[in-house]
Amino acid sequence: MGDVERSETRYARSGDLSIAYQVVGDGPFDLVYVPGWVSNIELMWEEPGLARFLERLASFSRLILFDKRGTGLSDPVPTDGLPTLEERMDDVRAVMDAVGSEQAALLGHSEGGNMCVLFTATYPERTTALLLVGSYAKRIRSEDYPWAPTVEQRSREIEETEATWGSPEAFQTLAPSKARDQAFQRWFGRYLRQSASPKAAAALLRMNTQIDVRDVLPTIGVPTLLIYRTDDADVQVDEGRYIAARIPGSRFVELPGIDHLMWTGDTDALLDEIEGFLTGVRRGPDPDRVLATVLFTDVVGSTETANRVGDRAWRSLLDRHHQVIRRELERWRGREIDTAGDGFLATFDGPARGIRCAVAATEGVRDLGLQIRAGLHTGEVEIADGNVRGIAVHIGSRVSGLAGPGEVLVSRTVADLVAGSGIVLAERGEHELKGVPGRWLVYAVESA
């Protein structure tokens, strides 16, 4: 397998940043490998075990590798302004576009699995299969997710990481089977140091601490395989069972082993599972259900304003209102679904963009002497004839109805997904939403 064809490192544009990628092999389908935490796609090939692992993947696929923004050979990002999960998800799309990949299977290891989950739910038409190895759903312990570290444990880990970056301490949980392999340890220390600086590594850990994709899991509709090792000290096998139980029709595999790195330990057993799963995948019907962020807006006091200014002036004012909303939708990659009177329904492929569009629109119409209210929710929607349907649409509408003049409200699901984005939210309490079961925690956007 050492004769697979490998391209030189190239760069894709993702927004204003350059994302480093490589293409390996020429198999019958595309496989995108999303690494965990940090990576360096050129140094990967200098470690024999990792090189063999990648060559095996490339023996039955066209393997696409990349360094996430802020790591490895990709553009750095400020340590006080690290990318959100949504923004990094966009790097997957940018790399796929750059290599002409319309559809691909996604292989996510550890933290890379979260990106894969969000991408798969958002772009099911571009995802043929989802494979998660040693991945987690959230990184801070809670009553319903007892396997993650506590806030205090995570804080200590971040401090220790920055203080000991690139030293042998990393082997204690990531690759204990390599504890006596001096050559591997030297390479791995160099790999970490050339993947991120100490401050960047610590900042990435702080950002990863905010990850919570639990609400997204039930929306996954592509064939999904989860592989976990029994004694992985970094991500517990029960986390895999939790995730598998929430992804419809997924397959869960538990393998013996103590390493968190998927390319150390018994890699053959793991690769056998991956190859067997992927080479047997058959695409079903084109998906008509996707994960989307739904935005509702409407003008506050529109009837009173129309009566005050008269019909002709109101129509002119409403036209200018529509221009402002549509300008911001285009700027933030929103998709206009419906316009009824003075209200808009739009969708976004990322919640942060939806929030920023709503805030910009609210500020833009203020210059016209108007105030709008806005509400957002992220969930699974059904697409039919250019329209969207489903409970997520109803929730978004109900959240919008709770907003006051000039206010942007979001559901808890949106709040979870934009954690770490710099968007400031304030709790507005729990509410019953008409026609929707349970009580819903709502947040107001204070700054975006």
Coordinates of C-alpha atoms in Angstrom, one line a residue:
M1 CA 0.0 0.0 0.0
G2 CA 3.0 2.3 0.0
D3 CA 2.5 3.1 -3.7
V4 CA -0.7 5.2 -3.3
E5 CA -0.5 8.5 -5.2
R6 CA -0.2 11.6 -3.0
S7 CA -0.6 15.2 -4.1
E8 CA 1.6 18.0 -2.8
T9 CA 0.1 20.2 -0.1
R10 CA -2.3 22.7 -1.6
Y11 CA -4.6 25.4 -0.2
A12 CA -8.3 26.0 -0.3
R13 CA -9.9 29.4 0.5
S14 CA -12.4 29.3 3.3
G15 CA -13.6 32.9 3.8
D16 CA -10.5 35.0 4.3
L17 CA -8.3 32.0 5.4
S18 CA -6.2 29.4 3.5
I19 CA -6.8 25.8 4.5
A20 CA -4.0 23.3 3.8
Y21 CA -5.0 20.0 2.2
Q22 CA -3.7 16.9 0.4
V23 CA -5.4 14.3 -1.8
V24 CA -4.2 10.7 -1.6
G25 CA -5.2 7.7 -3.7
D26 CA -7.7 7.5 -6.5
G27 CA -10.4 5.1 -5.1
P28 CA -14.0 4.9 -6.2
F29 CA -15.3 7.3 -3.5
D30 CA -14.1 10.3 -1.5
L31 CA -13.2 10.0 2.2
V32 CA -12.5 13.2 4.1
Y33 CA -10.4 12.7 7.3
V34 CA -11.1 15.3 9.9
P35 CA -8.4 15.0 12.6
G36 CA -8.8 15.7 16.3
W37 CA -7.5 18.8 18.2
V38 CA -4.3 19.6 16.2
S39 CA -2.6 18.2 13.1
N40 CA 0.1 18.7 10.5
I41 CA -0.6 17.0 7.2
E42 CA 3.0 16.9 6.1
L43 CA 4.5 15.6 9.4
M44 CA 1.8 12.8 9.4
W45 CA 3.8 11.0 6.7
E46 CA 7.0 11.0 8.8
E47 CA 5.6 8.5 11.4
P48 CA 5.6 5.0 9.9
G49 CA 2.5 3.8 11.8
L50 CA 0.4 6.9 10.8
A51 CA 1.6 6.7 7.2
R52 CA 0.5 3.1 7.0
F53 CA -2.8 4.0 8.5
L54 CA -3.4 6.7 5.9
E55 CA -2.2 4.5 3.0
R56 CA -4.7 1.8 4.0
L57 CA -7.5 4.3 3.9
A58 CA -6.3 5.6 0.5
S59 CA -6.1 2.0 -0.8
F60 CA -9.9 1.9 -1.1
S61 CA -10.8 5.6 -1.4
R62 CA -9.7 9.0 -2.6
L63 CA -8.5 10.2 0.8
I64 CA -8.7 14.0 1.5
L65 CA -6.7 15.3 4.4
F66 CA -6.6 18.8 5.7
D67 CA -5.4 20.9 8.7
K68 CA -8.2 22.8 10.4
R69 CA -7.8 26.6 10.6
G70 CA -5.5 27.6 13.4
T71 CA -3.5 24.3 13.2
G72 CA -0.6 22.9 11.1
L73 CA -0.1 24.4 7.7
S74 CA -3.4 26.3 7.6
D75 CA -3.6 30.0 8.4
P76 CA -3.3 30.8 12.1
V77 CA -6.2 32.5 14.0
P78 CA -5.9 34.8 17.0
T79 CA -5.8 32.9 20.3
D80 CA -8.5 35.2 21.7
G81 CA -10.7 34.8 18.7
L82 CA -10.7 31.2 17.8
P83 CA -13.2 29.8 15.3
T84 CA -16.5 28.3 16.2
L85 CA -17.5 24.8 15.3
E86 CA -19.7 26.3 12.6
E87 CA -16.8 28.2 11.0
R88 CA -14.5 25.2 11.1
M89 CA -17.3 23.1 9.6
D90 CA -17.2 25.4 6.6
D91 CA -13.5 24.4 6.1
V92 CA -14.7 20.9 5.2
R93 CA -17.0 22.3 2.5
A94 CA -14.2 24.6 1.2
V95 CA -11.8 21.7 0.9
M96 CA -14.3 19.5 -0.8
D97 CA -15.1 22.2 -3.3
A98 CA -11.4 22.8 -4.0
V99 CA -10.9 19.1 -4.9
G100 CA -14.1 18.8 -6.9
S101 CA -15.8 16.5 -4.3
E102 CA -19.5 16.6 -4.6
Q103 CA -20.1 13.8 -2.0
A104 CA -17.8 12.2 0.5
A105 CA -17.8 9.9 3.6
L106 CA -16.5 11.8 6.7
L107 CA -14.1 10.2 9.1
G108 CA -13.9 12.2 12.4
H109 CA -11.5 11.4 15.2
S110 CA -12.0 12.8 18.7
E111 CA -12.8 16.5 18.4
G112 CA -12.9 16.2 14.6
G113 CA -16.1 14.1 15.1
N114 CA -18.0 17.1 16.2
M115 CA -17.3 18.9 12.9
C116 CA -18.3 15.8 11.0
V117 CA -21.6 15.6 13.0
L118 CA -22.5 19.2 12.3
F119 CA -21.5 19.0 8.6
T120 CA -23.4 15.7 8.1
A121 CA -26.6 17.2 9.6
T122 CA -26.3 20.4 7.6
Y123 CA -25.2 19.0 4.3
P124 CA -26.6 15.4 4.1
E125 CA -26.7 15.7 0.3
R126 CA -22.9 15.9 0.3
T127 CA -22.3 13.2 2.9
T128 CA -22.4 9.5 2.0
A129 CA -21.5 8.1 5.4
L130 CA -20.4 9.3 8.8
L131 CA -17.6 7.5 10.8
L132 CA -16.8 8.6 14.4
V133 CA -13.7 7.2 16.2
G134 CA -13.3 8.1 19.9
S135 CA -15.5 11.1 19.5
Y136 CA -17.5 12.9 22.2
A137 CA -20.8 14.9 22.2
K138 CA -19.8 17.5 24.8
R139 CA -16.7 18.2 26.9
I140 CA -18.0 19.4 30.3
R141 CA -19.7 17.0 32.7
S142 CA -23.5 17.3 33.4
E143 CA -26.0 15.1 35.1
D144 CA -27.1 13.5 31.8
Y145 CA -23.5 13.3 30.5
P146 CA -21.3 12.1 33.4
W147 CA -18.3 11.0 31.4
A148 CA -16.8 14.4 30.5
P149 CA -14.4 16.2 32.8
T150 CA -15.7 18.7 35.3
V151 CA -15.0 22.4 34.8
E152 CA -12.2 22.3 37.3
Q153 CA -10.6 19.2 35.7
R154 CA -10.8 20.8 32.3
S155 CA -9.2 24.1 33.6
R156 CA -6.3 22.1 35.1
E157 CA -5.8 20.2 31.9
I158 CA -5.7 23.4 29.9
E159 CA -3.1 25.0 32.2
E160 CA -1.0 21.8 32.2
T161 CA -1.2 21.6 28.4
E162 CA 0.2 25.0 27.9
A163 CA 3.0 24.5 30.5
T164 CA 4.1 21.1 29.1
W165 CA 3.3 21.4 25.4
G166 CA 5.2 18.9 23.3
S167 CA 6.5 16.9 26.3
P168 CA 6.0 13.2 27.1
E169 CA 3.0 13.9 29.3
A170 CA 0.8 13.7 26.3
F171 CA 1.4 9.9 26.0
Q172 CA -0.3 9.2 29.4
T173 CA -3.8 9.3 27.9
L174 CA -3.4 9.6 24.1
A175 CA -1.1 6.7 23.3
P176 CA -0.1 4.7 26.4
S177 CA 0.9 1.8 24.3
K178 CA 3.8 3.9 22.9
A179 CA 5.2 4.9 26.4
R180 CA 8.5 3.1 25.7
D181 CA 8.9 4.0 22.1
Q182 CA 11.5 6.8 22.2
A183 CA 11.4 7.4 18.4
F184 CA 7.7 7.8 18.4
Q185 CA 7.8 10.1 21.4
R186 CA 10.4 12.4 19.7
W187 CA 8.3 12.5 16.6
F188 CA 5.0 13.1 18.4
G189 CA 6.5 16.0 20.5
R190 CA 7.7 17.6 17.3
Y191 CA 4.3 16.9 15.6
L192 CA 2.5 18.7 18.4
R193 CA 4.8 21.7 18.4
Q194 CA 4.5 22.1 14.6
S195 CA 0.8 21.7 14.7
A196 CA 0.1 24.5 17.2
S197 CA 1.9 26.8 19.6
P198 CA 1.4 26.3 23.4
K199 CA -1.0 29.2 23.6
A200 CA -2.9 28.1 20.5
A201 CA -3.2 24.5 21.8
A202 CA -4.5 25.8 25.2
A203 CA -6.9 28.2 23.4
L204 CA -8.2 25.3 21.2
L205 CA -8.9 23.3 24.3
R206 CA -10.8 26.2 25.8
M207 CA -12.9 26.4 22.6
N208 CA -13.5 22.7 22.5
T209 CA -14.7 22.8 26.1
Q210 CA -17.8 24.7 24.7
I211 CA -18.7 22.0 22.2
D212 CA -22.1 20.4 22.7
V213 CA -23.7 18.6 19.7
R214 CA -26.2 16.5 21.6
D215 CA -29.3 18.1 20.0
V216 CA -27.9 17.6 16.6
L217 CA -27.4 13.8 16.9
P218 CA -31.0 12.7 16.2
T219 CA -31.0 14.6 12.9
I220 CA -28.2 12.5 11.3
G221 CA -29.8 10.5 8.5
V222 CA -26.8 8.9 6.7
P223 CA -25.2 5.5 7.4
T224 CA -23.1 5.9 10.6
L225 CA -20.4 3.8 12.2
L226 CA -19.0 4.5 15.7
I227 CA -15.8 2.9 16.9
Y228 CA -14.5 3.1 20.4
R229 CA -11.8 1.3 22.4
T230 CA -12.7 -0.3 25.7
D231 CA -10.1 1.4 27.9
D232 CA -9.6 4.7 26.1
A233 CA -8.8 7.1 29.0
D234 CA -9.5 10.3 27.0
V235 CA -13.0 9.5 25.6
Q236 CA -14.9 6.8 27.4
V237 CA -16.6 4.0 25.6
D238 CA -19.9 4.9 27.2
E239 CA -19.8 8.2 25.4
G240 CA -19.9 6.3 22.2
R241 CA -22.9 4.3 23.3
Y242 CA -24.6 7.5 24.3
I243 CA -24.0 9.0 20.8
A244 CA -24.9 5.8 19.0
A245 CA -28.2 5.6 20.8
R246 CA -29.2 9.0 19.5
I247 CA -28.2 8.6 15.9
P248 CA -31.0 6.6 14.1
G249 CA -29.8 3.3 12.6
S250 CA -26.2 3.8 13.6
R251 CA -23.8 0.9 14.2
F252 CA -21.6 0.8 17.3
V253 CA -18.4 -1.2 17.5
E254 CA -16.3 -1.6 20.7
L255 CA -12.7 -2.8 20.2
P256 CA -10.2 -3.8 22.9
G257 CA -7.4 -1.2 23.4
I258 CA -6.1 1.6 25.6
D259 CA -5.0 4.2 23.0
H260 CA -7.0 7.3 22.1
L261 CA -5.0 7.9 18.9
M262 CA -6.7 5.7 16.3
W263 CA -3.5 5.1 14.4
T264 CA -1.7 3.5 17.3
G265 CA -2.5 0.2 19.0
D266 CA -4.4 -2.5 17.1
T267 CA -5.0 -0.4 14.0
D268 CA -5.8 -3.4 11.7
A269 CA -9.0 -4.2 13.6
L270 CA -10.1 -0.6 13.4
L271 CA -9.3 -0.3 9.7
D272 CA -11.1 -3.5 8.9
E273 CA -14.2 -2.1 10.4
I274 CA -13.9 1.2 8.5
E275 CA -13.1 -0.5 5.2
G276 CA -15.9 -3.1 5.6
F277 CA -18.4 -0.4 6.4
L278 CA -17.5 2.0 3.6
T279 CA -17.1 -0.5 0.8
G280 CA -20.6 -1.8 1.6
V281 CA -22.3 1.6 1.7
R282 CA -25.1 2.2 -0.8
R283 CA -26.7 5.6 -1.1
G284 CA -30.4 5.8 -0.4
P285 CA -32.8 8.4 -1.8
D286 CA -31.7 12.0 -1.9
P287 CA -32.3 13.5 1.5
D288 CA -35.2 15.9 1.9
R289 CA -34.5 16.6 5.6
V290 CA -31.6 18.7 6.7
L291 CA -30.3 20.6 9.8
A292 CA -31.0 24.3 9.4
T293 CA -31.2 27.5 11.4
V294 CA -34.6 29.1 11.0
L295 CA -35.0 32.9 11.3
F296 CA -38.4 34.7 11.6
T297 CA -38.7 38.5 11.5
D298 CA -41.6 40.9 11.5
V299 CA -42.2 44.6 11.9
V300 CA -43.4 45.7 15.3
G301 CA -46.5 47.9 15.2
S302 CA -46.9 47.7 11.4
T303 CA -50.6 48.4 11.4
E304 CA -50.2 51.5 13.5
T305 CA -47.4 52.7 11.3
A306 CA -49.3 52.1 8.1
N307 CA -52.3 54.0 9.5
R308 CA -50.1 56.9 10.6
V309 CA -48.1 57.4 7.4
G310 CA -50.7 56.3 4.8
D311 CA -50.8 53.4 2.3
R312 CA -48.5 54.9 -0.3
A313 CA -45.8 55.9 2.2
W314 CA -46.2 52.5 4.0
R315 CA -45.6 50.6 0.7
S316 CA -42.5 52.6 0.0
L317 CA -41.2 52.1 3.6
L318 CA -42.0 48.3 3.4
D319 CA -40.0 48.1 0.1
R320 CA -37.0 49.7 1.7
H321 CA -37.4 47.3 4.7
H322 CA -37.4 44.3 2.3
Q323 CA -34.2 45.7 0.7
V324 CA -32.5 45.9 4.0
I325 CA -33.5 42.3 5.0
R326 CA -32.5 40.9 1.6
R327 CA -29.1 42.7 1.7
E328 CA -28.3 41.1 5.0
L329 CA -29.5 37.7 3.9
E330 CA -27.2 37.8 1.0
R331 CA -24.3 39.0 3.1
W332 CA -24.8 36.2 5.7
R333 CA -25.6 33.5 3.2
G334 CA -29.2 33.2 4.3
R335 CA -31.9 31.7 2.1
E336 CA -35.2 33.5 1.8
I337 CA -38.0 31.1 2.1
D338 CA -41.1 33.2 2.4
T339 CA -42.2 36.9 2.7
A340 CA -45.7 37.5 4.0
G341 CA -46.6 41.1 4.4
D342 CA -43.9 42.6 6.7
G343 CA -42.4 39.3 7.9
F344 CA -39.6 37.1 6.6
L345 CA -38.8 33.4 7.0
A346 CA -35.2 32.5 6.1
T347 CA -32.8 29.6 6.7
F348 CA -29.1 29.4 7.3
D349 CA -26.6 26.6 7.3
G350 CA -25.0 27.9 10.5
P351 CA -26.6 29.5 13.6
A352 CA -23.9 32.2 14.1
R353 CA -24.5 33.6 10.7
G354 CA -28.3 33.6 11.3
I355 CA -27.8 35.6 14.5
R356 CA -25.5 38.1 12.9
C357 CA -27.9 38.5 10.1
A358 CA -30.8 39.2 12.5
V359 CA -28.8 41.7 14.5
A360 CA -27.6 43.5 11.3
A361 CA -31.2 43.6 9.9
T362 CA -32.5 44.9 13.2
E363 CA -29.9 47.8 13.2
G364 CA -30.5 48.4 9.4
V365 CA -34.3 48.9 9.6
R366 CA -33.9 51.2 12.7
D367 CA -32.5 53.8 10.3
L368 CA -35.9 53.6 8.5
G369 CA -37.7 54.4 11.7
L370 CA -38.9 50.8 12.0
Q371 CA -38.3 48.1 14.7
I372 CA -38.4 44.4 14.0
R373 CA -38.4 41.4 16.3
A374 CA -36.5 38.2 15.4
G375 CA -36.4 34.6 16.6
L376 CA -34.1 31.7 15.7
H377 CA -34.0 28.0 16.2
T378 CA -31.8 25.2 14.9
G379 CA -33.3 21.9 14.1
E380 CA -34.3 19.4 11.4
V381 CA -36.5 20.7 8.7
E382 CA -38.2 19.1 5.7
I383 CA -37.6 20.7 2.3
A384 CA -40.4 20.5 -0.2
D385 CA -41.0 22.7 -3.3
G386 CA -38.7 25.4 -2.0
N387 CA -40.5 25.6 1.3
V388 CA -39.5 24.3 4.7
R389 CA -41.7 22.4 7.2
G390 CA -41.4 20.7 10.5
I391 CA -41.4 21.3 14.3
A392 CA -38.2 23.4 14.0
V393 CA -40.1 25.9 11.9
H394 CA -42.9 26.1 14.5
I395 CA -40.3 26.6 17.3
G396 CA -38.6 29.4 15.4
S397 CA -41.9 31.1 14.9
R398 CA -42.9 30.8 18.5
V399 CA -39.5 32.1 19.7
S400 CA -39.9 35.1 17.4
G401 CA -43.3 35.8 18.9
L402 CA -41.7 36.2 22.4
A403 CA -39.3 38.9 21.2
G404 CA -39.8 42.6 22.0
P405 CA -39.2 45.5 19.7
G406 CA -35.6 45.5 18.4
E407 CA -34.9 42.2 20.1
V408 CA -33.3 38.9 18.8
L409 CA -34.3 35.8 20.7
V410 CA -32.8 32.3 20.2
S411 CA -33.6 28.8 21.5
R412 CA -31.3 26.9 23.8
T413 CA -30.2 24.7 20.9
V414 CA -28.9 27.8 19.1
A415 CA -27.2 29.0 22.2
D416 CA -25.4 25.7 22.6
L417 CA -24.2 25.7 19.0
V418 CA -22.8 29.2 19.1
A419 CA -20.8 28.8 22.3
G420 CA -17.3 30.2 21.9
S421 CA -18.3 32.4 18.9
G422 CA -18.1 35.7 20.8
I423 CA -21.8 36.2 20.6
V424 CA -23.1 37.3 24.0
L425 CA -26.4 35.9 25.1
A426 CA -28.6 36.5 28.2
E427 CA -31.2 34.1 29.6
R428 CA -34.8 35.2 29.2
G429 CA -36.3 32.3 31.2
E430 CA -38.3 29.2 30.3
H431 CA -41.4 29.5 28.2
E432 CA -44.2 27.3 26.9
L433 CA -44.3 27.5 23.1
K434 CA -47.8 27.0 21.7
G435 CA -48.1 23.6 20.0
V436 CA -44.6 22.5 21.1
P437 CA -44.2 20.0 24.0
G438 CA -42.3 21.0 27.1
R439 CA -40.8 24.2 28.3
W440 CA -38.1 26.0 26.3
L441 CA -35.2 28.1 27.6
V442 CA -34.9 31.3 25.5
Y443 CA -31.9 33.6 25.2
A444 CA -31.6 37.2 24.1
V445 CA -28.7 38.3 21.9
E446 CA -26.9 41.2 23.6
S447 CA -24.0 41.5 21.1
A448 CA -22.8 39.7 18.0

